[in-house]
Amino acid sequence: MNRLTDAARRAYANLSHARQQWLVFSGALAVELAIFVVDYLTGSDIRLHTLYIFPVSVIALKCERRWLQGVAFAMSMVFQLVTYAQEKIASIEYIVDASVAALSLLVAMTLAGMARINHQRAIDLATSDELTGIANRRAFIAALDAEIVRQRRSGGALSLAIIDLDGFKALNDTRGHSAGDDALRLLVSILARSVRASDFPARVGGDEFAVLMPGMPAGECGHFCKQLTEEVAQRMVESGFAITASIGFICFEAPPDSSLAAVAQADAAMYRVKEAGRRGRAG
Ligand SMILES: Nc1nc2c(ncn2[C@@H]2O[C@H](COP(=O)(O)OP(=O)(O)OP(=O)(O)O)[C@@H](O)[C@H]2O)c(=O)[nH]1
């Protein structure tokens, strides 16, 4: 049984986001339809229509497209009305009943929507850096783990750079933390302009950043790091910060043993730059 649910979970995870949404939508509507059929056939004796709230809530929780939620809501209302019409639609009791059902559905959809927004907010907080808005160490390691798995399956190169600022503590000490924060935000804007859309930049420590570059060969990675070193030095000086960057990089033609081993190798290259006097790159 466990194996079956694991296989189903894996198959679901492998679907594209759009397909996942359609699957949830059609599954929940099928459940709703089944409730309606049983309810209709039993002449509403067992009043299953109160359960419409569950499929509609699932759709509100899982489907981002508003019109899918609207369709789910409209369908459950139609089902409700047909079920009530079977009885005495003119009776005030059933009109009140139908209104309460509509209200409950709306409340369920709103609560489910709020739960989804809160869930997304919690994910954002757990995976992004509050100061700069880019990915944090946890998200970076997760992305690196996923890339290593992809590389084991499909091959290709995988490059990784660790960027550590030089003179950052002195900037904090002489100009204050807010100047330090500005320098960190500036570095992030430099990174955002320098990396490709397929790269993954992150803040992995106080003044330490990392960039994951799937598919980038060693030569190109060395060139990228050289340009980044120069760009950082120039833009920091222009902004009045006496700061440079030491960059360690590594290109894996074969998958590394683990994400931690990969980061340790790039870190070792970065420390070689520090030992050699800072401001530069090594790989
Ligand atoms: N302004 C600011 N400072 C931070 C933040 N996080 C960590 N720091 C500071 O960053 C500094 C990092 O210290 P170091 O790694 O010694 O910095 P460094 O002077 O560049 O030294 P090297 O890395 O050896 O070149 C520490 O003083 C931390 O307090 C932050 O979010 N904002």
mmCIF file of N, CA and C in Angstrom, residues 146-266:
data_model
loop_
_atom_site.group_PDB
_atom_site.id
_atom_site.type_symbol
_atom_site.label_atom_id
_atom_site.label_comp_id
_atom_site.label_asym_id
_atom_site.label_seq_id
_atom_site.Cartn_x
_atom_site.Cartn_y
_atom_site.Cartn_z
ATOM 1 N N ALA A 146 18.932 18.984 -6.405
ATOM 2 C CA ALA A 146 18.100 18.653 -7.575
ATOM 3 C C ALA A 146 18.947 18.630 -8.846
ATOM 4 N N GLU A 147 19.898 19.579 -8.960
ATOM 5 C CA GLU A 147 20.761 19.626 -10.157
ATOM 6 C C GLU A 147 21.674 18.407 -10.231
ATOM 7 N N ILE A 148 22.179 17.966 -9.051
ATOM 8 C CA ILE A 148 23.057 16.791 -9.027
ATOM 9 C C ILE A 148 22.276 15.564 -9.503
ATOM 10 N N VAL A 149 21.036 15.440 -9.044
ATOM 11 C CA VAL A 149 20.179 14.319 -9.486
ATOM 12 C C VAL A 149 19.971 14.396 -10.995
ATOM 13 N N ARG A 150 19.699 15.631 -11.487
ATOM 14 C CA ARG A 150 19.484 15.801 -12.932
ATOM 15 C C ARG A 150 20.753 15.443 -13.708
ATOM 16 N N GLN A 151 21.931 15.868 -13.163
ATOM 17 C CA GLN A 151 23.190 15.595 -13.857
ATOM 18 C C GLN A 151 23.477 14.093 -13.907
ATOM 19 N N ARG A 152 23.134 13.386 -12.797
ATOM 20 C CA ARG A 152 23.337 11.923 -12.790
ATOM 21 C C ARG A 152 22.493 11.270 -13.876
ATOM 22 N N ARG A 153 21.310 11.819 -14.112
ATOM 23 C CA ARG A 153 20.393 11.228 -15.081
ATOM 24 C C ARG A 153 20.739 11.650 -16.510
ATOM 25 N N SER A 154 21.025 12.964 -16.710
ATOM 26 C CA SER A 154 21.148 13.464 -18.086
ATOM 27 C C SER A 154 22.554 13.918 -18.468
ATOM 28 N N GLY A 155 23.504 13.927 -17.512
ATOM 29 C CA GLY A 155 24.872 14.332 -17.838
ATOM 30 C C GLY A 155 24.994 15.837 -18.001
ATOM 31 N N GLY A 156 26.053 16.263 -18.731
ATOM 32 C CA GLY A 156 26.295 17.703 -18.903
ATOM 33 C C GLY A 156 27.131 18.247 -17.769
ATOM 34 N N ALA A 157 27.536 19.509 -17.911
ATOM 35 C CA ALA A 157 28.395 20.123 -16.887
ATOM 36 C C ALA A 157 27.545 20.805 -15.816
ATOM 37 N N LEU A 158 28.192 21.025 -14.658
ATOM 38 C CA LEU A 158 27.505 21.739 -13.576
ATOM 39 C C LEU A 158 28.542 22.616 -12.885
ATOM 40 N N SER A 159 28.370 23.924 -12.991
ATOM 41 C CA SER A 159 29.344 24.844 -12.388
ATOM 42 C C SER A 159 28.767 25.511 -11.153
ATOM 43 N N LEU A 160 29.692 25.867 -10.277
ATOM 44 C CA LEU A 160 29.284 26.410 -8.985
ATOM 45 C C LEU A 160 30.323 27.457 -8.572
ATOM 46 N N ALA A 161 29.855 28.636 -8.150
ATOM 47 C CA ALA A 161 30.784 29.684 -7.687
ATOM 48 C C ALA A 161 30.382 30.135 -6.291
ATOM 49 N N ILE A 162 31.403 30.358 -5.441
ATOM 50 C CA ILE A 162 31.162 30.914 -4.099
ATOM 51 C C ILE A 162 31.820 32.297 -4.080
ATOM 52 N N ILE A 163 31.039 33.300 -3.717
ATOM 53 C CA ILE A 163 31.524 34.690 -3.747
ATOM 54 C C ILE A 163 31.529 35.221 -2.317
ATOM 55 N N ASP A 164 32.708 35.579 -1.827
ATOM 56 C CA ASP A 164 32.793 36.123 -0.464
ATOM 57 C C ASP A 164 33.350 37.547 -0.562
ATOM 58 N N LEU A 165 32.682 38.482 0.122
ATOM 59 C CA LEU A 165 33.136 39.874 0.033
ATOM 60 C C LEU A 165 34.408 40.084 0.852
ATOM 61 N N ASP A 166 35.262 41.006 0.401
ATOM 62 C CA ASP A 166 36.482 41.364 1.129
ATOM 63 C C ASP A 166 36.273 42.754 1.741
ATOM 64 N N GLY A 167 36.688 42.882 2.990
ATOM 65 C CA GLY A 167 36.599 44.204 3.644
ATOM 66 C C GLY A 167 35.196 44.537 4.123
ATOM 67 N N PHE A 168 34.349 43.551 4.232
ATOM 68 C CA PHE A 168 32.958 43.819 4.608
ATOM 69 C C PHE A 168 32.828 44.194 6.085
ATOM 70 N N LYS A 169 33.601 43.526 6.912
ATOM 71 C CA LYS A 169 33.536 43.809 8.361
ATOM 72 C C LYS A 169 33.974 45.267 8.617
ATOM 73 N N ALA A 170 35.035 45.678 7.898
ATOM 74 C CA ALA A 170 35.535 47.058 8.077
ATOM 75 C C ALA A 170 34.466 48.063 7.649
ATOM 76 N N LEU A 171 33.734 47.746 6.583
ATOM 77 C CA LEU A 171 32.663 48.651 6.133
ATOM 78 C C LEU A 171 31.602 48.781 7.222
ATOM 79 N N ASN A 172 31.207 47.650 7.798
ATOM 80 C CA ASN A 172 30.231 47.662 8.892
ATOM 81 C C ASN A 172 30.748 48.500 10.062
ATOM 82 N N ASP A 173 32.036 48.248 10.399
ATOM 83 C CA ASP A 173 32.605 48.905 11.581
ATOM 84 C C ASP A 173 32.742 50.410 11.384
ATOM 85 N N THR A 174 33.093 50.833 10.169
ATOM 86 C CA THR A 174 33.345 52.261 9.963
ATOM 87 C C THR A 174 32.096 53.032 9.539
ATOM 88 N N ARG A 175 31.222 52.409 8.763
ATOM 89 C CA ARG A 175 30.062 53.154 8.227
ATOM 90 C C ARG A 175 28.724 52.671 8.777
ATOM 91 N N GLY A 176 28.771 51.634 9.590
ATOM 92 C CA GLY A 176 27.521 51.138 10.188
ATOM 93 C C GLY A 176 26.874 50.013 9.391
ATOM 94 N N HIS A 177 25.957 49.315 10.057
ATOM 95 C CA HIS A 177 25.307 48.146 9.470
ATOM 96 C C HIS A 177 24.433 48.482 8.267
ATOM 97 N N SER A 178 23.841 49.695 8.280
ATOM 98 C CA SER A 178 22.934 49.997 7.164
ATOM 99 C C SER A 178 23.742 50.160 5.869
ATOM 100 N N ALA A 179 24.994 50.699 5.990
ATOM 101 C CA ALA A 179 25.855 50.783 4.794
ATOM 102 C C ALA A 179 26.208 49.366 4.336
ATOM 103 N N GLY A 180 26.483 48.491 5.330
ATOM 104 C CA GLY A 180 26.778 47.082 4.990
ATOM 105 C C GLY A 180 25.599 46.440 4.268
ATOM 106 N N ASP A 181 24.398 46.713 4.782
ATOM 107 C CA ASP A 181 23.193 46.158 4.138
ATOM 108 C C ASP A 181 23.062 46.670 2.697
ATOM 109 N N ASP A 182 23.355 47.976 2.506
ATOM 110 C CA ASP A 182 23.263 48.539 1.143
ATOM 111 C C ASP A 182 24.244 47.836 0.206
ATOM 112 N N ALA A 183 25.459 47.556 0.738
ATOM 113 C CA ALA A 183 26.466 46.891 -0.098
ATOM 114 C C ALA A 183 25.996 45.477 -0.468
ATOM 115 N N LEU A 184 25.336 44.799 0.485
ATOM 116 C CA LEU A 184 24.831 43.440 0.190
ATOM 117 C C LEU A 184 23.746 43.500 -0.894
ATOM 118 N N ARG A 185 22.862 44.511 -0.793
ATOM 119 C CA ARG A 185 21.796 44.642 -1.804
ATOM 120 C C ARG A 185 22.406 44.985 -3.165
ATOM 121 N N LEU A 186 23.481 45.809 -3.133
ATOM 122 C CA LEU A 186 24.123 46.164 -4.404
ATOM 123 C C LEU A 186 24.713 44.904 -5.046
ATOM 124 N N LEU A 187 25.347 44.065 -4.221
ATOM 125 C CA LEU A 187 25.930 42.840 -4.776
ATOM 126 C C LEU A 187 24.839 41.982 -5.434
ATOM 127 N N VAL A 188 23.694 41.919 -4.785
ATOM 128 C CA VAL A 188 22.599 41.111 -5.343
ATOM 129 C C VAL A 188 22.125 41.685 -6.679
ATOM 130 N N SER A 189 22.101 43.018 -6.776
ATOM 131 C CA SER A 189 21.670 43.595 -8.063
ATOM 132 C C SER A 189 22.721 43.336 -9.144
ATOM 133 N N ILE A 190 24.008 43.326 -8.762
ATOM 134 C CA ILE A 190 25.057 43.000 -9.738
ATOM 135 C C ILE A 190 24.889 41.553 -10.202
ATOM 136 N N LEU A 191 24.647 40.663 -9.213
ATOM 137 C CA LEU A 191 24.459 39.239 -9.555
ATOM 138 C C LEU A 191 23.265 39.056 -10.482
ATOM 139 N N ALA A 192 22.154 39.744 -10.149
ATOM 140 C CA ALA A 192 20.933 39.577 -10.944
ATOM 141 C C ALA A 192 21.184 39.953 -12.395
ATOM 142 N N ARG A 193 22.027 40.972 -12.608
ATOM 143 C CA ARG A 193 22.305 41.409 -13.985
ATOM 144 C C ARG A 193 23.317 40.512 -14.669
ATOM 145 N N SER A 194 24.148 39.819 -13.899
ATOM 146 C CA SER A 194 25.243 39.047 -14.498
ATOM 147 C C SER A 194 24.868 37.609 -14.837
ATOM 148 N N VAL A 195 23.993 37.005 -14.055
ATOM 149 C CA VAL A 195 23.733 35.575 -14.261
ATOM 150 C C VAL A 195 22.727 35.341 -15.382
ATOM 151 N N ARG A 196 22.714 34.111 -15.901
ATOM 152 C CA ARG A 196 21.731 33.739 -16.934
ATOM 153 C C ARG A 196 20.412 33.381 -16.237
ATOM 154 N N ALA A 197 19.347 33.346 -17.036
ATOM 155 C CA ALA A 197 18.027 33.054 -16.440
ATOM 156 C C ALA A 197 18.020 31.663 -15.816
ATOM 157 N N SER A 198 18.844 30.752 -16.347
ATOM 158 C CA SER A 198 18.837 29.377 -15.839
ATOM 159 C C SER A 198 19.744 29.192 -14.614
ATOM 160 N N ASP A 199 20.494 30.241 -14.238
ATOM 161 C CA ASP A 199 21.385 30.129 -13.074
ATOM 162 C C ASP A 199 20.608 30.380 -11.783
ATOM 163 N N PHE A 200 21.221 29.987 -10.674
ATOM 164 C CA PHE A 200 20.523 30.097 -9.382
ATOM 165 C C PHE A 200 21.437 30.805 -8.389
ATOM 166 N N PRO A 201 21.271 32.134 -8.200
ATOM 167 C CA PRO A 201 22.081 32.846 -7.206
ATOM 168 C C PRO A 201 21.423 32.778 -5.825
ATOM 169 N N ALA A 202 22.239 32.793 -4.763
ATOM 170 C CA ALA A 202 21.678 32.721 -3.408
ATOM 171 C C ALA A 202 22.631 33.395 -2.428
ATOM 172 N N ARG A 203 22.082 33.819 -1.289
ATOM 173 C CA ARG A 203 22.937 34.312 -0.201
ATOM 174 C C ARG A 203 23.079 33.151 0.764
ATOM 175 N N VAL A 204 24.310 32.649 0.904
ATOM 176 C CA VAL A 204 24.501 31.439 1.707
ATOM 177 C C VAL A 204 25.127 31.715 3.078
ATOM 178 N N GLY A 205 25.486 32.984 3.335
ATOM 179 C CA GLY A 205 26.055 33.343 4.644
ATOM 180 C C GLY A 205 25.970 34.854 4.792
ATOM 181 N N GLY A 206 26.603 35.427 5.843
ATOM 182 C CA GLY A 206 26.550 36.875 6.068
ATOM 183 C C GLY A 206 26.955 37.655 4.829
ATOM 184 N N ASP A 207 28.235 37.519 4.439
ATOM 185 C CA ASP A 207 28.690 38.222 3.224
ATOM 186 C C ASP A 207 29.146 37.211 2.172
ATOM 187 N N GLU A 208 28.498 36.059 2.191
ATOM 188 C CA GLU A 208 28.870 34.975 1.260
ATOM 189 C C GLU A 208 27.693 34.621 0.353
ATOM 190 N N PHE A 209 27.959 34.560 -0.936
ATOM 191 C CA PHE A 209 26.921 34.266 -1.922
ATOM 192 C C PHE A 209 27.361 33.073 -2.766
ATOM 193 N N ALA A 210 26.409 32.487 -3.467
ATOM 194 C CA ALA A 210 26.753 31.348 -4.332
ATOM 195 C C ALA A 210 25.925 31.444 -5.606
ATOM 196 N N VAL A 211 26.493 30.941 -6.686
ATOM 197 C CA VAL A 211 25.724 30.867 -7.934
ATOM 198 C C VAL A 211 25.877 29.456 -8.496
ATOM 199 N N LEU A 212 24.740 28.848 -8.782
ATOM 200 C CA LEU A 212 24.713 27.528 -9.401
ATOM 201 C C LEU A 212 24.478 27.743 -10.887
ATOM 202 N N MET A 213 25.337 27.144 -11.731
ATOM 203 C CA MET A 213 25.220 27.397 -13.170
ATOM 204 C C MET A 213 25.115 26.081 -13.941
ATOM 205 N N PRO A 214 23.912 25.542 -14.048
ATOM 206 C CA PRO A 214 23.736 24.258 -14.732
ATOM 207 C C PRO A 214 24.148 24.367 -16.207
ATOM 208 N N GLY A 215 24.895 23.366 -16.643
ATOM 209 C CA GLY A 215 25.258 23.294 -18.068
ATOM 210 C C GLY A 215 26.404 24.197 -18.469
ATOM 211 N N MET A 216 27.002 24.943 -17.520
ATOM 212 C CA MET A 216 28.085 25.865 -17.909
ATOM 213 C C MET A 216 29.443 25.170 -17.852
ATOM 214 N N PRO A 217 30.184 25.132 -18.983
ATOM 215 C CA PRO A 217 31.493 24.466 -18.987
ATOM 216 C C PRO A 217 32.547 25.281 -18.224
ATOM 217 N N ALA A 218 33.674 24.614 -17.882
ATOM 218 C CA ALA A 218 34.694 25.231 -17.023
ATOM 219 C C ALA A 218 35.219 26.560 -17.574
ATOM 220 N N GLY A 219 35.521 26.597 -18.884
ATOM 221 C CA GLY A 219 36.096 27.815 -19.473
ATOM 222 C C GLY A 219 35.160 28.999 -19.313
ATOM 223 N N GLU A 220 33.902 28.754 -19.621
ATOM 224 C CA GLU A 220 32.903 29.823 -19.537
ATOM 225 C C GLU A 220 32.715 30.280 -18.086
ATOM 226 N N CYS A 221 32.795 29.310 -17.165
ATOM 227 C CA CYS A 221 32.608 29.630 -15.745
ATOM 228 C C CYS A 221 33.756 30.518 -15.262
ATOM 229 N N GLY A 222 34.994 30.178 -15.690
ATOM 230 C CA GLY A 222 36.164 30.986 -15.318
ATOM 231 C C GLY A 222 36.002 32.413 -15.836
ATOM 232 N N HIS A 223 35.508 32.542 -17.070
ATOM 233 C CA HIS A 223 35.316 33.853 -17.684
ATOM 234 C C HIS A 223 34.255 34.652 -16.911
ATOM 235 N N PHE A 224 33.151 33.957 -16.561
ATOM 236 C CA PHE A 224 32.069 34.609 -15.798
ATOM 237 C C PHE A 224 32.612 35.145 -14.474
ATOM 238 N N CYS A 225 33.425 34.318 -13.773
ATOM 239 C CA CYS A 225 33.932 34.727 -12.452
ATOM 240 C C CYS A 225 34.915 35.899 -12.569
ATOM 241 N N LYS A 226 35.700 35.890 -13.655
ATOM 242 C CA LYS A 226 36.653 36.997 -13.871
ATOM 243 C C LYS A 226 35.871 38.303 -14.061
ATOM 244 N N GLN A 227 34.845 38.241 -14.919
ATOM 245 C CA GLN A 227 34.045 39.445 -15.188
ATOM 246 C C GLN A 227 33.308 39.917 -13.934
ATOM 247 N N LEU A 228 32.835 38.947 -13.156
ATOM 248 C CA LEU A 228 32.090 39.298 -11.941
ATOM 249 C C LEU A 228 33.007 39.984 -10.933
ATOM 250 N N THR A 229 34.248 39.476 -10.802
ATOM 251 C CA THR A 229 35.222 40.090 -9.876
ATOM 252 C C THR A 229 35.421 41.558 -10.252
ATOM 253 N N GLU A 230 35.592 41.803 -11.550
ATOM 254 C CA GLU A 230 35.855 43.177 -12.002
ATOM 255 C C GLU A 230 34.625 44.067 -11.813
ATOM 256 N N GLU A 231 33.466 43.508 -12.161
ATOM 257 C CA GLU A 231 32.209 44.251 -12.048
ATOM 258 C C GLU A 231 31.937 44.654 -10.591
ATOM 259 N N VAL A 232 32.170 43.702 -9.666
ATOM 260 C CA VAL A 232 31.927 43.988 -8.236
ATOM 261 C C VAL A 232 32.855 45.112 -7.778
ATOM 262 N N ALA A 233 34.154 44.981 -8.102
ATOM 263 C CA ALA A 233 35.123 45.996 -7.655
ATOM 264 C C ALA A 233 34.718 47.372 -8.181
ATOM 265 N N GLN A 234 34.363 47.439 -9.467
ATOM 266 C CA GLN A 234 34.032 48.731 -10.075
ATOM 267 C C GLN A 234 32.737 49.329 -9.508
ATOM 268 N N ARG A 235 31.679 48.517 -9.419
ATOM 269 C CA ARG A 235 30.388 49.045 -8.953
ATOM 270 C C ARG A 235 30.430 49.424 -7.470
ATOM 271 N N MET A 236 31.215 48.670 -6.671
ATOM 272 C CA MET A 236 31.310 48.996 -5.245
ATOM 273 C C MET A 236 32.038 50.333 -5.066
ATOM 274 N N VAL A 237 33.132 50.532 -5.829
ATOM 275 C CA VAL A 237 33.874 51.803 -5.738
ATOM 276 C C VAL A 237 32.959 52.949 -6.159
ATOM 277 N N GLU A 238 32.239 52.764 -7.260
ATOM 278 C CA GLU A 238 31.323 53.814 -7.746
ATOM 279 C C GLU A 238 30.280 54.182 -6.689
ATOM 280 N N SER A 239 29.916 53.191 -5.863
ATOM 281 C CA SER A 239 28.894 53.451 -4.841
ATOM 282 C C SER A 239 29.509 53.860 -3.507
ATOM 283 N N GLY A 240 30.833 54.032 -3.481
ATOM 284 C CA GLY A 240 31.502 54.519 -2.273
ATOM 285 C C GLY A 240 31.821 53.433 -1.258
ATOM 286 N N PHE A 241 31.841 52.176 -1.678
ATOM 287 C CA PHE A 241 32.169 51.084 -0.751
ATOM 288 C C PHE A 241 33.545 50.510 -1.102
ATOM 289 N N ALA A 242 34.444 50.440 -0.068
ATOM 290 C CA ALA A 242 35.776 49.868 -0.316
ATOM 291 C C ALA A 242 35.688 48.350 -0.188
ATOM 292 N N ILE A 243 35.044 47.759 -1.149
ATOM 293 C CA ILE A 243 34.777 46.315 -1.058
ATOM 294 C C ILE A 243 35.110 45.631 -2.372
ATOM 295 N N THR A 244 35.683 44.439 -2.278
ATOM 296 C CA THR A 244 35.914 43.626 -3.485
ATOM 297 C C THR A 244 35.353 42.223 -3.215
ATOM 298 N N ALA A 245 35.550 41.326 -4.188
ATOM 299 C CA ALA A 245 35.030 39.965 -4.006
ATOM 300 C C ALA A 245 36.106 38.929 -4.286
ATOM 301 N N SER A 246 36.096 37.876 -3.456
ATOM 302 C CA SER A 246 36.961 36.706 -3.704
ATOM 303 C C SER A 246 36.030 35.586 -4.162
ATOM 304 N N ILE A 247 36.333 35.031 -5.331
ATOM 305 C CA ILE A 247 35.414 34.035 -5.897
ATOM 306 C C ILE A 247 36.128 32.694 -6.121
ATOM 307 N N GLY A 248 35.536 31.651 -5.576
ATOM 308 C CA GLY A 248 36.039 30.296 -5.835
ATOM 309 C C GLY A 248 35.037 29.594 -6.729
ATOM 310 N N PHE A 249 35.515 28.899 -7.741
ATOM 311 C CA PHE A 249 34.553 28.202 -8.597
ATOM 312 C C PHE A 249 35.031 26.791 -8.914
ATOM 313 N N ILE A 250 34.073 25.991 -9.324
ATOM 314 C CA ILE A 250 34.404 24.615 -9.714
ATOM 315 C C ILE A 250 33.391 24.167 -10.755
ATOM 316 N N CYS A 251 33.896 23.414 -11.731
ATOM 317 C CA CYS A 251 32.978 22.886 -12.749
ATOM 318 C C CYS A 251 33.004 21.357 -12.662
ATOM 319 N N PHE A 252 31.881 20.768 -12.460
ATOM 320 C CA PHE A 252 31.788 19.304 -12.378
ATOM 321 C C PHE A 252 31.362 18.745 -13.739
ATOM 322 N N GLU A 253 32.259 17.979 -14.352
ATOM 323 C CA GLU A 253 31.883 17.301 -15.613
ATOM 324 C C GLU A 253 31.148 16.012 -15.268
ATOM 325 N N ALA A 254 31.520 15.430 -14.084
ATOM 326 C CA ALA A 254 30.791 14.262 -13.566
ATOM 327 C C ALA A 254 30.142 14.702 -12.256
ATOM 328 N N PRO A 255 28.981 14.133 -11.911
ATOM 329 C CA PRO A 255 28.261 14.593 -10.706
ATOM 330 C C PRO A 255 29.102 14.477 -9.433
ATOM 331 N N PRO A 256 29.100 15.516 -8.582
ATOM 332 C CA PRO A 256 29.801 15.423 -7.289
ATOM 333 C C PRO A 256 29.087 14.422 -6.382
ATOM 334 N N ASP A 257 29.787 13.973 -5.300
ATOM 335 C CA ASP A 257 29.194 12.980 -4.395
ATOM 336 C C ASP A 257 27.948 13.524 -3.698
ATOM 337 N N SER A 258 28.027 14.812 -3.324
ATOM 338 C CA SER A 258 26.893 15.401 -2.607
ATOM 339 C C SER A 258 26.963 16.915 -2.752
ATOM 340 N N SER A 259 25.906 17.582 -2.352
ATOM 341 C CA SER A 259 25.911 19.047 -2.457
ATOM 342 C C SER A 259 26.941 19.635 -1.487
ATOM 343 N N LEU A 260 27.067 19.018 -0.295
ATOM 344 C CA LEU A 260 28.020 19.556 0.678
ATOM 345 C C LEU A 260 29.451 19.418 0.174
ATOM 346 N N ALA A 261 29.743 18.273 -0.475
ATOM 347 C CA ALA A 261 31.088 18.074 -1.035
ATOM 348 C C ALA A 261 31.343 19.100 -2.147
ATOM 349 N N ALA A 262 30.333 19.393 -2.948
ATOM 350 C CA ALA A 262 30.489 20.353 -4.049
ATOM 351 C C ALA A 262 30.775 21.751 -3.489
ATOM 352 N N VAL A 263 29.994 22.147 -2.474
ATOM 353 C CA VAL A 263 30.190 23.482 -1.885
ATOM 354 C C VAL A 263 31.569 23.562 -1.223
ATOM 355 N N ALA A 264 31.996 22.474 -0.576
ATOM 356 C CA ALA A 264 33.303 22.475 0.106
ATOM 357 C C ALA A 264 34.429 22.704 -0.910
ATOM 358 N N GLN A 265 34.306 22.129 -2.101
ATOM 359 C CA GLN A 265 35.363 22.318 -3.108
ATOM 360 C C GLN A 265 35.408 23.757 -3.606
ATOM 361 N N ALA A 266 34.222 24.346 -3.839
ATOM 362 C CA ALA A 266 34.185 25.746 -4.295
ATOM 363 C C ALA A 266 34.687 26.664 -3.178
#
